[in-house]
GROMACS .gro file of C-alpha atoms in nm:
model
  351
    1MET     CA    1   4.485   6.042  -0.791
    2ASN     CA    2   4.864   6.009  -0.981
    3THR     CA    3   4.903   6.212  -1.292
    4ARG     CA    4   5.037   5.919  -1.617
    5ALA     CA    5   5.369   5.986  -1.663
    6VAL     CA    6   5.416   5.940  -2.111
    7ARG     CA    7   5.645   5.546  -2.094
    8THR     CA    8   5.782   5.369  -2.450
    9ALA     CA    9   5.646   5.031  -2.421
   10ALA     CA   10   5.852   4.793  -2.523
   11ALA     CA   11   5.638   4.507  -2.542
   12VAL     CA   12   5.523   4.708  -2.864
   13THR     CA   13   5.777   4.471  -3.104
   14THR     CA   14   5.600   4.173  -2.967
   15ALA     CA   15   5.322   4.250  -3.002
   16VAL     CA   16   5.305   4.357  -3.375
   17LEU     CA   17   5.388   3.986  -3.417
   18ALA     CA   18   4.979   3.870  -3.283
   19LEU     CA   19   4.821   4.115  -3.495
   20SER     CA   20   4.742   3.943  -3.812
   21ALA     CA   21   4.535   3.743  -3.619
   22CYS     CA   22   4.297   4.041  -3.465
   23GLY     CA   23   4.008   4.183  -3.720
   24GLY     CA   24   4.053   4.149  -4.117
   25SER     CA   25   3.820   4.184  -4.344
   26ASP     CA   26   3.657   3.901  -4.323
   27GLU     CA   27   3.526   4.053  -3.978
   28THR     CA   28   3.486   4.384  -4.145
   29ASP     CA   29   3.282   4.204  -4.419
   30ALA     CA   30   3.057   3.958  -4.128
   31ALA     CA   31   2.995   4.331  -4.050
   32ALA     CA   32   2.824   4.526  -4.290
   33GLU     CA   33   2.668   4.249  -4.384
   34GLY     CA   34   2.482   4.181  -4.060
   35GLY     CA   35   2.506   4.523  -3.974
   36ASP     CA   36   2.624   4.430  -3.653
   37LEU     CA   37   3.027   4.624  -3.635
   38GLY     CA   38   3.053   4.338  -3.280
   39ALA     CA   39   3.204   4.429  -2.983
   40LEU     CA   40   3.468   4.696  -2.861
   41THR     CA   41   3.708   4.676  -2.622
   42LEU     CA   42   3.846   5.067  -2.551
   43GLN     CA   43   4.227   5.111  -2.351
   44LEU     CA   44   4.178   5.439  -2.113
   45SER     CA   45   4.453   5.646  -2.020
   46TRP     CA   46   4.366   5.611  -1.657
   47ILE     CA   47   4.141   5.561  -1.366
   48LYS     CA   48   3.732   5.587  -1.387
   49ASN     CA   49   3.699   6.002  -1.391
   50ALA     CA   50   3.547   6.271  -1.494
   51GLU     CA   51   3.799   6.217  -1.765
   52PHE     CA   52   3.649   5.998  -1.959
   53ALA     CA   53   3.288   6.164  -1.875
   54GLY     CA   54   3.200   6.153  -2.294
   55GLU     CA   55   3.257   5.789  -2.360
   56TYR     CA   56   3.103   5.759  -2.066
   57PHE     CA   57   2.752   5.992  -2.250
   58ALA     CA   58   2.843   5.785  -2.535
   59ASP     CA   59   2.715   5.475  -2.356
   60VAL     CA   60   2.431   5.546  -2.150
   61ASN     CA   61   2.266   5.768  -2.401
   62GLY     CA   62   2.311   5.445  -2.658
   63HIS     CA   63   2.579   5.665  -2.936
   64TYR     CA   64   2.822   5.316  -2.954
   65THR     CA   65   2.466   5.129  -3.004
   66GLU     CA   66   2.368   5.341  -3.259
   67ALA     CA   67   2.707   5.333  -3.443
   68GLY     CA   68   2.689   4.974  -3.458
   69PHE     CA   69   2.866   4.790  -3.191
   70SER     CA   70   2.692   4.535  -2.979
   71ASP     CA   71   2.859   4.548  -2.672
   72VAL     CA   72   3.158   4.839  -2.563
   73THR     CA   73   3.452   4.778  -2.253
   74MET     CA   74   3.642   5.078  -2.143
   75ASP     CA   75   3.970   4.886  -1.966
   76PRO     CA   76   4.021   5.155  -1.689
   77GLY     CA   77   4.422   5.220  -1.698
   78PRO     CA   78   4.717   5.338  -1.637
   79GLY     CA   79   4.842   5.069  -1.832
   80PRO     CA   80   5.045   4.971  -2.197
   81ILE     CA   81   4.823   5.170  -2.384
   82GLU     CA   82   4.976   5.183  -2.657
   83THR     CA   83   5.153   4.750  -2.672
   84LEU     CA   84   4.774   4.645  -2.621
   85VAL     CA   85   4.630   4.821  -2.886
   86ALA     CA   86   4.878   4.737  -3.088
   87SER     CA   87   4.788   4.356  -2.970
   88GLY     CA   88   4.457   4.407  -3.111
   89GLU     CA   89   4.322   4.330  -2.731
   90ALA     CA   90   4.228   4.678  -2.787
   91ASP     CA   91   4.058   4.796  -3.086
   92PHE     CA   92   4.126   5.216  -3.005
   93GLY     CA   93   4.307   5.336  -2.684
   94LEU     CA   94   4.326   5.711  -2.587
   95SER     CA   95   4.714   5.778  -2.498
   96ASN     CA   96   4.876   6.149  -2.617
   97ALA     CA   97   5.147   6.203  -2.919
   98VAL     CA   98   5.441   6.212  -2.732
   99ALA     CA   99   5.382   5.862  -2.592
  100THR     CA  100   5.296   5.719  -2.925
  101ALA     CA  101   5.572   5.903  -3.137
  102GLN     CA  102   5.804   5.660  -2.854
  103VAL     CA  103   5.679   5.350  -2.959
  104VAL     CA  104   5.613   5.417  -3.353
  105ALA     CA  105   5.974   5.604  -3.331
  106GLU     CA  106   6.158   5.282  -3.088
  107GLU     CA  107   5.933   4.985  -3.277
  108ASP     CA  108   5.819   5.082  -3.527
  109ALA     CA  109   5.510   5.028  -3.435
  110PRO     CA  110   5.193   5.055  -3.715
  111LEU     CA  111   4.950   5.256  -3.486
  112LYS     CA  112   4.809   5.606  -3.592
  113ILE     CA  113   4.636   5.923  -3.435
  114VAL     CA  114   4.279   5.936  -3.609
  115GLY     CA  115   4.180   6.218  -3.352
  116THR     CA  116   4.227   6.386  -3.026
  117LYS     CA  117   3.999   6.506  -2.816
  118PHE     CA  118   4.237   6.761  -2.605
  119GLN     CA  119   4.357   7.040  -2.811
  120LYS     CA  120   4.635   7.176  -2.557
  121ASN     CA  121   4.832   6.841  -2.336
  122PRO     CA  122   4.722   6.924  -1.928
  123PHE     CA  123   5.138   6.831  -1.781
  124THR     CA  124   5.252   7.173  -1.674
  125ILE     CA  125   5.485   7.259  -1.320
  126LEU     CA  126   5.294   7.336  -1.032
  127SER     CA  127   5.358   7.514  -0.742
  128LEU     CA  128   5.172   7.695  -0.418
  129ALA     CA  129   5.172   8.082  -0.516
  130ASP     CA  130   5.344   8.159  -0.168
  131GLY     CA  131   5.594   7.989  -0.248
  132GLY     CA  132   5.776   7.886  -0.660
  133ASN     CA  133   5.599   8.079  -0.791
  134ILE     CA  134   5.620   8.022  -1.130
  135ALA     CA  135   5.473   8.165  -1.361
  136THR     CA  136   5.765   8.127  -1.656
  137PRO     CA  137   5.984   7.939  -1.784
  138GLU     CA  138   6.193   8.152  -1.619
  139ASP     CA  139   6.138   8.100  -1.312
  140LEU     CA  140   6.215   7.798  -1.258
  141VAL     CA  141   6.635   7.860  -1.267
  142GLY     CA  142   6.734   7.805  -0.935
  143LYS     CA  143   6.473   7.594  -0.809
  144ARG     CA  144   6.380   7.237  -0.690
  145ILE     CA  145   6.152   7.060  -0.924
  146GLY     CA  146   5.980   6.758  -0.855
  147VAL     CA  147   5.998   6.530  -1.164
  148GLN     CA  148   5.891   6.190  -1.205
  149ALA     CA  149   6.098   5.986  -1.363
  150GLY     CA  150   6.069   5.799  -1.675
  151GLY     CA  151   5.861   5.994  -1.989
  152ASN     CA  152   5.798   6.260  -1.739
  153GLU     CA  153   6.179   6.342  -1.735
  154THR     CA  154   6.155   6.306  -2.158
  155LEU     CA  155   5.896   6.603  -2.099
  156PHE     CA  156   6.092   6.816  -1.806
  157ASP     CA  157   6.403   6.766  -2.027
  158ALA     CA  158   6.220   6.888  -2.364
  159LEU     CA  159   6.065   7.234  -2.199
  160LEU     CA  160   6.407   7.384  -2.025
  161GLU     CA  161   6.523   7.246  -2.367
  162VAL     CA  162   6.330   7.454  -2.569
  163ASN     CA  163   6.236   7.723  -2.383
  164GLY     CA  164   6.653   7.769  -2.278
  165ILE     CA  165   6.783   7.714  -1.981
  166ASP     CA  166   7.024   7.587  -1.878
  167PRO     CA  167   7.001   7.209  -1.737
  168ALA     CA  168   7.269   7.250  -1.410
  169GLN     CA  169   7.025   7.592  -1.319
  170VAL     CA  170   6.724   7.340  -1.196
  171GLU     CA  171   6.777   7.097  -1.009
  172LYS     CA  172   6.568   6.801  -1.037
  173VAL     CA  173   6.415   6.629  -0.788
  174PRO     CA  174   6.284   6.256  -0.804
  175VAL     CA  175   5.950   6.239  -0.664
  176GLU     CA  176   5.632   6.009  -0.731
  177TYR     CA  177   5.286   6.098  -0.828
  178ASP     CA  178   5.185   6.242  -0.465
  179PRO     CA  179   5.229   6.601  -0.513
  180ALA     CA  180   5.290   6.612  -0.062
  181PRO     CA  181   5.661   6.655  -0.178
  182LEU     CA  182   5.566   7.025  -0.288
  183ILE     CA  183   5.272   7.108   0.049
  184ASP     CA  184   5.524   7.056   0.203
  185GLY     CA  185   5.835   7.223   0.081
  186GLU     CA  186   6.046   6.987  -0.075
  187VAL     CA  187   6.046   7.100  -0.397
  188ASP     CA  188   5.941   7.478  -0.511
  189GLY     CA  189   5.749   7.322  -0.833
  190PHE     CA  190   5.608   7.001  -0.926
  191LEU     CA  191   5.518   6.843  -1.269
  192ALA     CA  192   5.148   6.739  -1.264
  193TYR     CA  193   4.782   6.759  -1.437
  194LEU     CA  194   4.664   7.101  -1.422
  195THR     CA  195   4.271   6.866  -1.446
  196ASN     CA  196   4.426   6.637  -1.185
  197GLU     CA  197   4.739   6.787  -0.848
  198SER     CA  198   4.685   7.169  -0.947
  199ILE     CA  199   4.258   7.096  -0.874
  200THR     CA  200   4.390   6.873  -0.638
  201VAL     CA  201   4.658   7.146  -0.412
  202GLN     CA  202   4.395   7.394  -0.495
  203ASP     CA  203   4.078   7.177  -0.340
  204ALA     CA  204   4.333   7.109   0.001
  205GLY     CA  205   4.393   7.498   0.071
  206TYR     CA  206   4.630   7.608  -0.102
  207GLU     CA  207   4.643   7.931  -0.421
  208VAL     CA  208   4.815   7.716  -0.727
  209THR     CA  209   5.059   7.878  -0.957
  210ASN     CA  210   5.074   7.662  -1.324
  211LEU     CA  211   5.292   7.726  -1.577
  212PRO     CA  212   5.124   7.478  -1.828
  213PHE     CA  213   5.366   7.286  -2.146
  214ALA     CA  214   5.144   7.362  -2.371
  215ASP     CA  215   5.156   7.681  -2.377
  216ASN     CA  216   5.570   7.740  -2.325
  217GLY     CA  217   5.711   7.569  -2.562
  218LEU     CA  218   5.524   7.235  -2.611
  219PRO     CA  219   5.233   7.237  -2.731
  220PHE     CA  220   5.103   6.815  -2.855
  221VAL     CA  221   4.789   6.687  -2.861
  222ALA     CA  222   4.661   6.485  -2.575
  223GLU     CA  223   4.348   6.225  -2.480
  224SER     CA  224   4.390   6.156  -2.816
  225ILE     CA  225   4.257   5.839  -3.053
  226ILE     CA  226   4.489   5.553  -3.112
  227THR     CA  227   4.443   5.223  -3.397
  228THR     CA  228   4.637   5.004  -3.619
  229GLU     CA  229   4.705   5.102  -3.972
  230GLU     CA  230   4.541   4.775  -3.989
  231MET     CA  231   4.238   4.855  -3.914
  232ILE     CA  232   4.182   5.169  -4.109
  233ALA     CA  233   4.277   5.021  -4.353
  234ASP     CA  234   4.118   4.689  -4.326
  235GLU     CA  235   3.814   4.885  -4.106
  236PRO     CA  236   3.767   5.122  -4.226
  237GLU     CA  237   3.405   5.207  -4.092
  238LYS     CA  238   3.489   5.099  -3.794
  239VAL     CA  239   3.758   5.366  -3.724
  240LYS     CA  240   3.439   5.560  -3.884
  241ALA     CA  241   3.185   5.447  -3.669
  242PHE     CA  242   3.336   5.427  -3.341
  243LEU     CA  243   3.453   5.830  -3.350
  244GLU     CA  244   3.097   5.878  -3.473
  245ALA     CA  245   3.015   5.763  -3.132
  246GLU     CA  246   3.275   5.918  -2.950
  247ILE     CA  247   3.181   6.293  -3.120
  248ARG     CA  248   2.833   6.288  -3.005
  249GLY     CA  249   2.938   6.193  -2.700
  250TRP     CA  250   3.172   6.426  -2.620
  251GLN     CA  251   2.907   6.669  -2.799
  252ASP     CA  252   2.664   6.586  -2.480
  253TYR     CA  253   2.907   6.612  -2.261
  254LEU     CA  254   2.938   7.013  -2.407
  255ARG     CA  255   2.597   7.073  -2.299
  256ASP     CA  256   2.646   6.952  -1.977
  257PRO     CA  257   2.996   6.903  -1.778
  258GLU     CA  258   2.801   6.836  -1.378
  259GLU     CA  259   2.645   6.529  -1.592
  260GLY     CA  260   2.929   6.407  -1.699
  261ALA     CA  261   3.079   6.418  -1.352
  262ARG     CA  262   2.863   6.232  -1.167
  263LEU     CA  263   2.868   5.940  -1.397
  264ALA     CA  264   3.230   5.955  -1.287
  265VAL     CA  265   3.138   5.946  -0.966
  266GLU     CA  266   2.803   5.770  -0.954
  267GLU     CA  267   2.806   5.447  -1.225
  268TYR     CA  268   3.189   5.430  -1.361
  269GLY     CA  269   3.402   5.572  -1.086
  270ALA     CA  270   3.169   5.392  -0.867
  271ASP     CA  271   3.359   5.231  -0.684
  272LEU     CA  272   3.693   5.499  -0.644
  273GLY     CA  273   3.542   5.698  -0.431
  274LEU     CA  274   3.580   6.034  -0.656
  275ASP     CA  275   3.483   6.367  -0.483
  276MET     CA  276   3.208   6.422  -0.653
  277ALA     CA  277   3.330   6.897  -0.568
  278LYS     CA  278   3.634   6.819  -0.772
  279GLU     CA  279   3.516   6.561  -1.024
  280ILE     CA  280   3.257   6.881  -1.109
  281GLU     CA  281   3.577   7.100  -1.114
  282GLN     CA  282   3.794   6.854  -1.331
  283ALA     CA  283   3.546   6.863  -1.573
  284GLU     CA  284   3.513   7.266  -1.659
  285VAL     CA  285   3.915   7.243  -1.645
  286GLN     CA  286   3.945   6.992  -1.963
  287SER     CA  287   3.685   7.179  -2.130
  288THR     CA  288   3.919   7.420  -2.198
  289LEU     CA  289   4.191   7.215  -2.344
  290ILE     CA  290   3.906   7.050  -2.556
  291VAL     CA  291   3.754   7.377  -2.741
  292THR     CA  292   3.995   7.568  -2.925
  293PRO     CA  293   3.828   7.899  -3.198
  294ASP     CA  294   3.983   7.537  -3.445
  295VAL     CA  295   3.759   7.348  -3.246
  296GLU     CA  296   3.448   7.570  -3.287
  297SER     CA  297   3.556   7.628  -3.644
  298ASN     CA  298   3.600   7.227  -3.752
  299GLY     CA  299   3.467   7.014  -3.496
  300LEU     CA  300   3.525   6.769  -3.252
  301LEU     CA  301   3.882   6.581  -3.210
  302THR     CA  302   3.965   6.737  -3.508
  303ILE     CA  303   4.376   6.832  -3.551
  304THR     CA  304   4.514   7.155  -3.791
  305ASP     CA  305   4.768   7.109  -3.961
  306GLU     CA  306   4.956   7.337  -3.803
  307LEU     CA  307   4.871   7.248  -3.448
  308ILE     CA  308   5.084   6.893  -3.605
  309GLU     CA  309   5.383   7.062  -3.727
  310GLN     CA  310   5.383   7.225  -3.323
  311ASN     CA  311   5.326   6.853  -3.266
  312LEU     CA  312   5.621   6.793  -3.475
  313ALA     CA  313   5.859   7.036  -3.364
  314THR     CA  314   5.757   6.920  -2.971
  315LEU     CA  315   5.916   6.519  -3.067
  316ALA     CA  316   6.202   6.670  -3.193
  317ALA     CA  317   6.293   6.895  -2.917
  318ALA     CA  318   6.203   6.566  -2.704
  319GLY     CA  319   6.432   6.389  -2.899
  320ILE     CA  320   6.211   6.201  -3.025
  321ASP     CA  321   6.334   6.142  -3.429
  322LEU     CA  322   6.002   6.137  -3.653
  323THR     CA  323   5.956   6.415  -3.868
  324ASP     CA  324   5.672   6.350  -4.080
  325ALA     CA  325   5.297   6.358  -4.013
  326GLY     CA  326   5.226   6.094  -4.167
  327ASP     CA  327   5.434   5.919  -3.987
  328LEU     CA  328   5.233   5.947  -3.649
  329PHE     CA  329   4.888   6.099  -3.729
  330ASP     CA  330   4.651   5.950  -4.015
  331LEU     CA  331   4.270   6.224  -3.965
  332SER     CA  332   4.178   6.077  -4.319
  333LEU     CA  333   3.858   5.824  -4.250
  334LEU     CA  334   3.726   6.165  -3.964
  335ASP     CA  335   3.806   6.402  -4.249
  336GLU     CA  336   3.523   6.156  -4.386
  337LEU     CA  337   3.257   6.140  -4.135
  338LEU     CA  338   3.306   6.521  -4.109
  339ALA     CA  339   3.225   6.539  -4.457
  340GLU     CA  340   2.926   6.287  -4.501
  341LYS     CA  341   2.786   6.447  -4.123
  342PRO     CA  342   2.826   6.766  -4.122
  343GLU     CA  343   2.555   6.814  -3.848
  344LEU     CA  344   2.909   6.624  -3.657
  345VAL     CA  345   3.052   6.929  -3.677
  346GLU     CA  346   2.860   7.177  -3.365
  347VAL     CA  347   2.984   7.267  -3.097
  348PRO     CA  348   2.783   7.253  -2.841
  349SER     CA  349   2.817   7.497  -2.556
  350ALA     CA  350   2.603   7.433  -2.146
  351ALA     CA  351   2.289   7.528  -2.122
   0.00000   0.00000   0.00000
C-alpha cells in the first residue's frame, strides 16, 4: 500500500467554472423544508482502510442519516481531491493543509478547511534501526533518502530548509511508494507515512526509526475536511450536519478502534485483502495523531489558533504563498456547532 503524495491539482481553475451549477440556495431551502439534506458524496484521500474508520462508524451507526442525509457515497482515493470538491463532484473531501493550500495559492481555488481529523500529519523519514537510523534532522546529512517526485519532494526540501540542512549534504534518490529500496539497502531513509509504510516494514520483521515531520519543524494538519466557499455560504446547515456526523463517528471509533479496523478489513475494504493486524496497529497509531491535549480540551476536528499559525509557517517553508489564515481555514461553522451541541466536545477513550 502506498503513501500519498501532496500534489497540485492543476485542473481546479477549470473545475471551478462548473461550480455555480452545483448546489445553491434552492437546494438548501428544499432540504430545510423537507428535513432532508439529500445525498452526500465524500471524497476519501486513500483506499478504504482503517484511516477512515470514523466515517464507517458514522455510516453503520446511522449518524449520517440522523444528521439528515438520505444517502452517503464514499469514493476511495487517491485522486484529485481538490478538483473534485471545487467542481461539485464531491460535497466534501479529505486532504491536508499543504495540498489544499497549493491549489488555493496557485489556482485561486475557492476551498476552505472546515475541520481536521489529524492534528499531526503522518509524514516521516523512515529508516532501519540497524541501517540509516535517522532519529534527528542532523542524521540526514550524508544519507541517501528515497523521495517520491512531486509534492513529497517539495515537503522534503522544506524539511531540510527549516532544519538548516544544506541540500548538497543529502543525496535525494527518486523512488516510487514501495519501501523495498529501504529494505534492500538502496537508500538509508524513505519518505513514508507513520500509519502505513512504517508499520508495514516493522511488521515484516525490521526494527524501524522514524523522523516525523510534525515533530521536526513541519507541523501541519492532515485528513482535513475541505469544502467550497459556496457550500459554506449557501448551505451552512449541510456543513454543520456533516461535521456533527463526523464527530459522532470518530467518537465511536475512539471508544473501539479495533472495531474500526474490523469494519475496514471485513466490510468497507473487504475487496482489498487488508491485513487485520496491520489495520489494528494503524488504528492505534492514528489515534495519537487525532487526540492531543488541545483536542481533549476543545473537541474533535478543532484547530487552535496556535496550530493554524504553525501551519502557515510550514506553508511558507514549502514556498506556498498564503499569509492569512482566512485564505485556507474557516472554522466558523464548527464553532457554531460545538456551541449549540456541547456534548460533541467529549473526546472518549477506548473501553
